[in-house]
């Protein structure tokens, strides 16, 4: 099974971006974490990141057409984008929303997600390990 791990804006800057909030794991380390988790779970995991909303929409459309499960951290678009929600609603395979930080302990505007209502599950506030937990669920291990 192929799984897409998709990341939205500013997540390519993990490691130096607000380490008190997002930790010191770099984006490159996150890619490795997800790929290794996939290997352990028998999944072929591909990790992507974009700062351009239309590019994320295209990836989601491709996943919808291919029936590919998705782990999605939409970053700030989580809180703003009906377009990303509408693309996620077209997915036919499982969708797990992930946030590194506990958005519910942060600014009010981060407390609402446009994605959660069309996701199968949400992993919030468990750091980058949340990505591995999401992959375990998709693999049927948790
Ligand atoms: O915790 C995270 O992974 C999310 C990542 C972001 O970039 C923020 O805009 C979200 O509000 C939270």
CSV table of N, CA and C and ligand atoms in Angstrom, one decimal:
chain,number,residue,atom,x,y,z
A,1,UNK,N,0.8,-1.2,0.0
A,1,UNK,CA,0.0,0.0,0.0
A,1,UNK,C,0.9,1.2,0.0
A,2,UNK,N,0.5,2.2,-0.9
A,2,UNK,CA,1.2,3.5,-0.9
A,2,UNK,C,0.4,4.4,0.0
A,3,UNK,N,1.2,5.3,0.7
A,3,UNK,CA,0.5,6.3,1.6
A,3,UNK,C,1.2,7.6,1.3
A,4,UNK,N,0.4,8.7,1.1
A,4,UNK,CA,1.0,10.0,1.0
A,4,UNK,C,1.0,10.7,2.3
A,5,UNK,N,2.1,11.3,2.7
A,5,UNK,CA,2.2,12.2,3.8
A,5,UNK,C,2.4,13.6,3.3
A,6,UNK,N,1.4,14.4,3.5
A,6,UNK,CA,1.4,15.8,2.8
A,6,UNK,C,1.4,16.8,3.9
A,7,UNK,N,2.3,17.8,3.7
A,7,UNK,CA,2.5,18.9,4.6
A,7,UNK,C,2.3,20.2,3.9
A,8,UNK,N,1.7,21.1,4.6
A,8,UNK,CA,1.4,22.5,4.1
A,8,UNK,C,2.5,23.5,4.4
A,9,UNK,N,2.1,24.8,4.4
A,9,UNK,CA,3.0,25.9,4.5
A,9,UNK,C,3.8,25.9,5.8
A,10,UNK,N,5.1,26.3,5.6
A,10,UNK,CA,6.1,26.5,6.7
A,10,UNK,C,6.6,25.3,7.3
A,11,UNK,N,6.0,24.1,7.0
A,11,UNK,CA,6.5,22.9,7.6
A,11,UNK,C,7.8,22.4,7.1
A,12,UNK,N,8.2,23.0,5.9
A,12,UNK,CA,9.6,22.7,5.4
A,12,UNK,C,10.6,23.3,6.3
A,13,UNK,N,10.2,24.2,7.2
A,13,UNK,CA,11.2,24.9,8.0
A,13,UNK,C,11.3,24.3,9.4
A,14,UNK,N,10.7,23.1,9.6
A,14,UNK,CA,10.8,22.4,10.9
A,14,UNK,C,12.3,22.3,11.3
A,15,UNK,N,12.5,22.5,12.5
A,15,UNK,CA,13.9,22.4,13.0
A,15,UNK,C,14.4,23.7,13.5
A,16,UNK,N,14.0,24.8,12.7
A,16,UNK,CA,14.4,26.1,13.1
A,16,UNK,C,13.2,27.0,13.4
A,17,UNK,N,12.0,26.5,12.9
A,17,UNK,CA,10.8,27.3,13.0
A,17,UNK,C,10.2,27.1,14.4
A,18,UNK,N,10.2,28.1,15.2
A,18,UNK,CA,9.6,28.1,16.6
A,18,UNK,C,9.8,26.7,17.3
A,19,UNK,N,11.1,26.4,17.6
A,19,UNK,CA,11.4,25.1,18.2
A,19,UNK,C,10.6,24.8,19.5
A,20,UNK,N,10.3,25.9,20.2
A,20,UNK,CA,9.5,25.7,21.4
A,20,UNK,C,8.1,25.1,21.2
A,21,UNK,N,7.6,25.4,20.0
A,21,UNK,CA,6.3,24.9,19.6
A,21,UNK,C,6.4,23.6,18.8
A,22,UNK,N,7.3,23.6,17.8
A,22,UNK,CA,7.3,22.5,16.9
A,22,UNK,C,8.4,21.5,17.1
A,23,UNK,N,9.3,21.8,18.1
A,23,UNK,CA,10.4,20.9,18.3
A,23,UNK,C,11.6,21.2,17.4
A,24,UNK,N,12.7,20.4,17.6
A,24,UNK,CA,13.9,20.6,16.8
A,24,UNK,C,14.1,19.6,15.7
A,25,UNK,N,13.2,18.7,15.5
A,25,UNK,CA,13.3,17.8,14.4
A,25,UNK,C,13.1,18.5,13.1
A,26,UNK,N,14.1,18.3,12.2
A,26,UNK,CA,14.1,19.0,10.9
A,26,UNK,C,13.1,18.3,10.0
A,27,UNK,N,12.7,19.0,8.9
A,27,UNK,CA,11.8,18.4,7.9
A,27,UNK,C,12.4,17.2,7.4
A,28,UNK,N,13.7,17.3,7.1
A,28,UNK,CA,14.4,16.1,6.6
A,28,UNK,C,14.3,14.9,7.5
A,29,UNK,N,14.4,15.2,8.8
A,29,UNK,CA,14.3,14.1,9.8
A,29,UNK,C,12.9,13.6,9.8
A,30,UNK,N,11.9,14.5,9.6
A,30,UNK,CA,10.5,14.0,9.6
A,30,UNK,C,10.3,13.1,8.4
A,31,UNK,N,10.9,13.4,7.3
A,31,UNK,CA,10.8,12.5,6.1
A,31,UNK,C,11.3,11.2,6.4
A,32,UNK,N,12.5,11.1,7.0
A,32,UNK,CA,13.1,9.9,7.4
A,32,UNK,C,12.2,9.1,8.4
A,33,UNK,N,11.7,9.8,9.4
A,33,UNK,CA,10.8,9.2,10.4
A,33,UNK,C,9.7,8.5,9.7
A,34,UNK,N,9.0,9.2,8.8
A,34,UNK,CA,7.8,8.6,8.1
A,34,UNK,C,8.2,7.5,7.2
A,35,UNK,N,9.3,7.6,6.5
A,35,UNK,CA,9.8,6.5,5.6
A,35,UNK,C,10.1,5.3,6.4
A,36,UNK,N,10.8,5.5,7.5
A,36,UNK,CA,11.2,4.3,8.4
A,36,UNK,C,9.9,3.6,9.0
A,37,UNK,N,9.0,4.5,9.4
A,37,UNK,CA,7.8,3.9,10.0
A,37,UNK,C,7.1,3.1,8.9
A,38,UNK,N,7.0,3.6,7.7
A,38,UNK,CA,6.4,2.9,6.6
A,38,UNK,C,7.1,1.6,6.4
A,39,UNK,N,8.4,1.5,6.4
A,39,UNK,CA,9.2,0.3,6.2
A,39,UNK,C,8.8,-0.7,7.2
A,40,UNK,N,8.7,-0.3,8.5
A,40,UNK,CA,8.3,-1.2,9.6
A,40,UNK,C,6.9,-1.7,9.4
A,41,UNK,N,6.0,-0.9,8.8
A,41,UNK,CA,4.6,-1.3,8.7
A,41,UNK,C,4.3,-1.9,7.4
A,42,UNK,N,5.2,-2.0,6.5
A,42,UNK,CA,5.0,-2.6,5.2
A,42,UNK,C,4.2,-1.7,4.3
A,43,UNK,N,4.5,-0.4,4.5
A,43,UNK,CA,3.8,0.7,3.7
A,43,UNK,C,4.9,1.4,2.8
A,44,UNK,N,4.5,1.8,1.6
A,44,UNK,CA,5.4,2.6,0.8
A,44,UNK,C,5.0,4.0,1.0
A,45,UNK,N,5.8,4.8,1.8
A,45,UNK,CA,5.4,6.1,2.2
A,45,UNK,C,6.1,7.2,1.4
A,46,UNK,N,5.4,8.1,0.9
A,46,UNK,CA,6.0,9.3,0.2
A,46,UNK,C,5.6,10.5,0.9
A,47,UNK,N,6.6,11.3,1.3
A,47,UNK,CA,6.4,12.6,2.0
A,47,UNK,C,6.6,13.8,1.2
A,48,UNK,N,5.7,14.7,1.2
A,48,UNK,CA,5.8,15.9,0.4
A,48,UNK,C,5.5,17.2,1.3
A,49,UNK,N,6.0,18.3,0.8
A,49,UNK,CA,5.6,19.6,1.5
A,49,UNK,C,5.5,20.7,0.5
A,50,UNK,N,4.6,21.6,0.7
A,50,UNK,CA,4.4,22.7,-0.2
A,50,UNK,C,4.0,24.0,0.5
A,51,UNK,N,4.4,25.1,0.0
A,51,UNK,CA,3.9,26.4,0.5
A,51,UNK,C,2.9,27.0,-0.5
A,52,UNK,N,2.5,26.2,-1.5
A,52,UNK,CA,1.6,26.7,-2.5
A,52,UNK,C,0.3,25.8,-2.5
A,53,UNK,N,-0.8,26.5,-2.1
A,53,UNK,CA,-2.1,25.7,-1.9
A,53,UNK,C,-2.5,24.9,-3.1
A,54,UNK,N,-2.4,25.5,-4.3
A,54,UNK,CA,-2.8,24.8,-5.5
A,54,UNK,C,-2.1,23.5,-5.7
A,55,UNK,N,-0.8,23.5,-5.3
A,55,UNK,CA,0.0,22.3,-5.4
A,55,UNK,C,-0.5,21.2,-4.5
A,56,UNK,N,-0.9,21.6,-3.3
A,56,UNK,CA,-1.5,20.6,-2.3
A,56,UNK,C,-2.8,20.1,-2.9
A,57,UNK,N,-3.6,21.0,-3.4
A,57,UNK,CA,-4.9,20.5,-4.0
A,57,UNK,C,-4.6,19.5,-5.1
A,58,UNK,N,-3.6,19.7,-5.9
A,58,UNK,CA,-3.3,18.7,-7.0
A,58,UNK,C,-2.9,17.4,-6.4
A,59,UNK,N,-2.1,17.4,-5.4
A,59,UNK,CA,-1.7,16.1,-4.7
A,59,UNK,C,-2.9,15.4,-4.2
A,60,UNK,N,-3.8,16.2,-3.5
A,60,UNK,CA,-5.0,15.6,-3.0
A,60,UNK,C,-5.9,15.0,-4.1
A,61,UNK,N,-6.1,15.7,-5.2
A,61,UNK,CA,-6.9,15.2,-6.3
A,61,UNK,C,-6.3,13.9,-6.8
A,62,UNK,N,-4.9,13.9,-6.9
A,62,UNK,CA,-4.3,12.6,-7.4
A,62,UNK,C,-4.5,11.5,-6.4
A,63,UNK,N,-4.5,11.8,-5.1
A,63,UNK,CA,-4.7,10.7,-4.1
A,63,UNK,C,-6.2,10.2,-4.2
A,64,UNK,N,-7.1,11.2,-4.5
A,64,UNK,CA,-8.5,10.8,-4.6
A,64,UNK,C,-8.7,9.9,-5.8
A,65,UNK,N,-8.0,10.2,-6.9
A,65,UNK,CA,-8.2,9.5,-8.2
A,65,UNK,C,-7.5,8.1,-8.0
A,66,UNK,N,-6.4,8.0,-7.2
A,66,UNK,CA,-5.7,6.7,-7.1
A,66,UNK,C,-6.2,5.9,-5.9
A,67,UNK,N,-7.1,6.5,-5.1
A,67,UNK,CA,-7.5,5.7,-3.9
A,67,UNK,C,-6.4,5.6,-2.9
A,68,UNK,N,-5.5,6.6,-2.8
A,68,UNK,CA,-4.4,6.5,-1.9
A,68,UNK,C,-4.7,7.1,-0.5
A,69,UNK,N,-4.3,6.4,0.6
A,69,UNK,CA,-4.5,7.0,1.9
A,69,UNK,C,-3.6,8.2,2.1
A,70,UNK,N,-4.1,9.1,2.9
A,70,UNK,CA,-3.3,10.4,3.1
A,70,UNK,C,-3.2,10.7,4.6
A,71,UNK,N,-2.0,11.1,5.0
A,71,UNK,CA,-1.7,11.7,6.3
A,71,UNK,C,-1.5,13.2,6.0
A,72,UNK,N,-2.2,14.1,6.5
A,72,UNK,CA,-2.2,15.5,6.2
A,72,UNK,C,-2.0,16.4,7.3
A,73,UNK,N,-0.9,17.1,7.3
A,73,UNK,CA,-0.7,18.3,8.1
A,73,UNK,C,-0.8,19.5,7.2
A,74,UNK,N,-2.0,20.1,7.1
A,74,UNK,CA,-2.2,21.2,6.2
A,74,UNK,C,-1.6,22.6,6.7
A,75,UNK,N,-1.0,22.5,7.9
A,75,UNK,CA,-0.4,23.7,8.4
A,75,UNK,C,-1.5,24.8,8.6
A,76,UNK,N,-1.2,26.0,8.3
A,76,UNK,CA,-2.1,27.1,8.5
A,76,UNK,C,-3.4,27.0,7.7
A,77,UNK,N,-3.3,26.2,6.5
A,77,UNK,CA,-4.5,26.1,5.7
A,77,UNK,C,-5.6,25.2,6.5
A,78,UNK,N,-5.2,24.5,7.5
A,78,UNK,CA,-6.1,23.8,8.4
A,78,UNK,C,-7.2,24.7,8.8
A,79,UNK,N,-6.8,26.0,9.1
A,79,UNK,CA,-7.7,26.9,9.8
A,79,UNK,C,-8.4,27.9,8.8
A,80,UNK,N,-8.0,27.8,7.5
A,80,UNK,CA,-8.5,28.8,6.6
A,80,UNK,C,-9.1,28.3,5.3
A,81,UNK,N,-8.8,27.1,5.0
A,81,UNK,CA,-9.1,26.7,3.6
A,81,UNK,C,-10.2,25.7,3.4
A,82,UNK,N,-11.3,26.3,2.8
A,82,UNK,CA,-12.4,25.4,2.4
A,82,UNK,C,-12.0,24.6,1.2
A,83,UNK,N,-11.1,25.2,0.4
A,83,UNK,CA,-10.6,24.5,-0.8
A,83,UNK,C,-9.9,23.2,-0.5
A,84,UNK,N,-9.0,23.3,0.5
A,84,UNK,CA,-8.3,22.1,1.0
A,84,UNK,C,-9.3,21.1,1.6
A,85,UNK,N,-10.3,21.6,2.3
A,85,UNK,CA,-11.4,20.7,2.8
A,85,UNK,C,-12.1,20.0,1.7
A,86,UNK,N,-12.5,20.8,0.7
A,86,UNK,CA,-13.2,20.2,-0.4
A,86,UNK,C,-12.4,19.1,-1.2
A,87,UNK,N,-11.1,19.4,-1.3
A,87,UNK,CA,-10.3,18.3,-1.9
A,87,UNK,C,-10.2,17.1,-1.1
A,88,UNK,N,-10.1,17.3,0.3
A,88,UNK,CA,-10.0,16.1,1.2
A,88,UNK,C,-11.3,15.3,1.1
A,89,UNK,N,-12.4,16.0,0.9
A,89,UNK,CA,-13.7,15.4,0.9
A,89,UNK,C,-13.9,14.4,-0.3
A,90,UNK,N,-13.0,14.6,-1.3
A,90,UNK,CA,-13.1,13.7,-2.4
A,90,UNK,C,-12.3,12.4,-2.2
A,91,UNK,N,-11.5,12.3,-1.2
A,91,UNK,CA,-10.7,11.1,-0.9
A,91,UNK,C,-11.6,10.0,-0.6
A,92,UNK,N,-11.2,8.8,-1.1
A,92,UNK,CA,-12.0,7.6,-0.9
A,92,UNK,C,-11.3,6.6,0.1
A,93,UNK,N,-10.0,6.8,0.2
A,93,UNK,CA,-9.2,6.0,1.2
A,93,UNK,C,-9.0,6.8,2.5
A,94,UNK,N,-8.6,6.2,3.6
A,94,UNK,CA,-8.5,6.9,4.8
A,94,UNK,C,-7.7,8.2,4.8
A,95,UNK,N,-8.1,9.2,5.5
A,95,UNK,CA,-7.4,10.4,5.7
A,95,UNK,C,-7.2,10.7,7.2
A,96,UNK,N,-6.0,10.8,7.6
A,96,UNK,CA,-5.7,11.2,9.0
A,96,UNK,C,-5.0,12.6,9.1
A,97,UNK,N,-5.7,13.5,9.8
A,97,UNK,CA,-5.1,14.8,10.0
A,97,UNK,C,-4.1,14.8,11.2
A,98,UNK,N,-3.0,15.4,11.0
A,98,UNK,CA,-2.0,15.5,12.0
A,98,UNK,C,-1.6,16.9,12.3
A,99,UNK,N,-1.4,17.2,13.6
A,99,UNK,CA,-0.7,18.5,14.0
A,99,UNK,C,0.3,18.2,15.0
A,100,UNK,N,1.5,18.8,14.8
A,100,UNK,CA,2.6,18.5,15.7
A,100,UNK,C,2.3,19.1,17.1
A,101,UNK,N,1.8,20.4,17.1
A,101,UNK,CA,1.5,21.1,18.3
A,101,UNK,C,0.0,20.8,18.7
A,102,UNK,N,-0.3,21.1,20.0
A,102,UNK,CA,-1.7,21.0,20.4
A,102,UNK,C,-2.3,22.3,20.1
A,103,UNK,N,-3.0,22.3,19.0
A,103,UNK,CA,-3.6,23.6,18.5
A,103,UNK,C,-4.6,24.1,19.5
A,104,UNK,N,-5.2,23.3,20.3
A,104,UNK,CA,-6.2,23.7,21.3
A,104,UNK,C,-5.7,24.4,22.5
A,105,UNK,N,-4.4,24.4,22.6
A,105,UNK,CA,-3.7,25.1,23.7
A,105,UNK,C,-3.1,26.4,23.2
A,106,UNK,N,-3.3,26.7,21.9
A,106,UNK,CA,-2.7,27.8,21.3
A,106,UNK,C,-3.7,28.9,21.0
A,107,UNK,N,-3.4,29.8,20.1
A,107,UNK,CA,-4.3,30.9,19.7
A,107,UNK,C,-5.7,30.4,19.3
A,108,UNK,N,-6.7,31.2,19.6
A,108,UNK,CA,-8.1,30.8,19.3
A,108,UNK,C,-8.3,30.4,17.9
A,109,UNK,N,-7.7,31.2,17.0
A,109,UNK,CA,-7.9,30.9,15.6
A,109,UNK,C,-7.4,29.6,15.1
A,110,UNK,N,-6.5,28.9,15.9
A,110,UNK,CA,-6.1,27.6,15.6
A,110,UNK,C,-7.0,26.5,16.2
A,111,UNK,N,-8.0,26.9,16.9
A,111,UNK,CA,-8.9,25.9,17.5
A,111,UNK,C,-9.9,25.2,16.5
A,112,UNK,N,-10.1,25.9,15.4
A,112,UNK,CA,-11.0,25.3,14.4
A,112,UNK,C,-10.2,24.7,13.2
A,113,UNK,N,-10.6,23.5,12.8
A,113,UNK,CA,-10.0,22.9,11.6
A,113,UNK,C,-11.1,22.7,10.6
A,114,UNK,N,-10.9,23.1,9.3
A,114,UNK,CA,-11.8,22.8,8.2
A,114,UNK,C,-11.6,21.3,7.8
A,115,UNK,N,-10.5,20.7,8.2
A,115,UNK,CA,-10.2,19.4,7.7
A,115,UNK,C,-10.8,18.3,8.6
A,116,UNK,N,-10.9,18.5,9.9
A,116,UNK,CA,-11.3,17.4,10.8
A,116,UNK,C,-12.7,16.8,10.5
A,117,UNK,N,-13.6,17.7,9.9
A,117,UNK,CA,-14.9,17.2,9.6
A,117,UNK,C,-15.0,16.2,8.4
A,118,UNK,N,-13.9,16.1,7.7
A,118,UNK,CA,-13.8,15.2,6.6
A,118,UNK,C,-12.7,14.2,6.7
A,119,UNK,N,-12.1,14.2,7.9
A,119,UNK,CA,-11.0,13.2,8.2
A,119,UNK,C,-11.5,12.0,8.9
A,120,UNK,N,-10.8,10.9,8.8
A,120,UNK,CA,-11.2,9.7,9.5
A,120,UNK,C,-10.8,9.8,11.0
A,121,UNK,N,-9.7,10.5,11.2
A,121,UNK,CA,-9.1,10.7,12.5
A,121,UNK,C,-8.2,11.8,12.6
A,122,UNK,N,-7.9,12.3,13.8
A,122,UNK,CA,-7.0,13.4,14.0
A,122,UNK,C,-6.0,13.1,15.1
A,123,UNK,N,-4.7,13.4,14.9
A,123,UNK,CA,-3.7,13.3,15.9
A,123,UNK,C,-3.1,14.6,16.2
A,124,UNK,N,-3.3,15.1,17.4
A,124,UNK,CA,-2.9,16.5,17.7
A,124,UNK,C,-2.0,16.6,18.9
A,125,UNK,N,-0.9,17.3,18.8
A,125,UNK,CA,-0.1,17.7,20.0
A,125,UNK,C,0.9,16.6,20.5
A,126,UNK,N,1.1,15.6,19.7
A,126,UNK,CA,2.0,14.5,20.1
A,126,UNK,C,3.3,14.6,19.4
A,127,UNK,N,3.6,15.8,18.9
A,127,UNK,CA,4.9,16.1,18.2
A,127,UNK,C,4.9,15.3,16.8
A,128,UNK,N,6.1,15.1,16.4
A,128,UNK,CA,6.3,14.5,15.0
A,128,UNK,C,5.9,13.0,15.1
A,129,UNK,N,5.9,12.5,16.3
A,129,UNK,CA,5.5,11.1,16.5
A,129,UNK,C,4.1,10.8,16.0
A,130,UNK,N,3.3,11.9,16.0
A,130,UNK,CA,1.9,11.8,15.5
A,130,UNK,C,1.8,11.3,14.1
A,131,UNK,N,2.8,11.6,13.3
A,131,UNK,CA,2.8,11.1,11.9
A,131,UNK,C,3.0,9.5,11.9
A,132,UNK,N,3.9,9.0,12.8
A,132,UNK,CA,4.1,7.6,12.9
A,132,UNK,C,2.8,6.9,13.4
A,133,UNK,N,2.2,7.5,14.4
A,133,UNK,CA,0.9,7.0,14.9
A,133,UNK,C,-0.2,6.9,13.9
A,134,UNK,N,-0.2,8.0,13.0
A,134,UNK,CA,-1.2,8.0,12.0
A,134,UNK,C,-0.9,6.9,11.0
A,135,UNK,N,0.3,6.7,10.6
A,135,UNK,CA,0.7,5.6,9.7
A,135,UNK,C,0.4,4.2,10.3
A,136,UNK,N,0.6,4.1,11.6
A,136,UNK,CA,0.3,2.8,12.3
A,136,UNK,C,-1.2,2.5,12.1
A,137,UNK,N,-2.1,3.5,12.3
A,137,UNK,CA,-3.5,3.3,12.2
A,137,UNK,C,-3.9,2.9,10.8
A,138,UNK,N,-3.3,3.6,9.8
A,138,UNK,CA,-3.6,3.3,8.4
A,138,UNK,C,-3.2,1.9,8.1
A,139,UNK,N,-2.1,1.4,8.7
A,139,UNK,CA,-1.6,0.1,8.5
A,139,UNK,C,-2.5,-1.0,9.2
A,140,UNK,N,-3.4,-0.5,10.1
A,140,UNK,CA,-4.2,-1.4,10.8
A,140,UNK,C,-3.5,-2.0,12.0
A,141,UNK,N,-2.5,-1.2,12.5
A,141,UNK,CA,-1.7,-1.7,13.7
A,141,UNK,C,-2.2,-1.1,15.0
A,142,UNK,N,-3.0,-0.1,14.9
A,142,UNK,CA,-3.4,0.6,16.2
A,142,UNK,C,-4.9,0.9,16.1
B,1,LIG,O1,1.0,21.9,14.9
B,1,LIG,C1,1.0,21.8,13.6
B,1,LIG,O2,1.6,20.9,13.0
B,1,LIG,C2,0.3,22.9,12.8
B,1,LIG,C3,1.3,23.5,11.9
B,1,LIG,C4,1.2,24.8,11.4
B,1,LIG,O3,2.0,25.3,10.5
B,1,LIG,C5,0.2,25.7,12.1
B,1,LIG,O4,-0.2,26.8,11.2
B,1,LIG,C6,-0.9,25.0,12.7
B,1,LIG,O5,-1.8,25.9,13.4
B,1,LIG,C7,-0.4,23.9,13.6
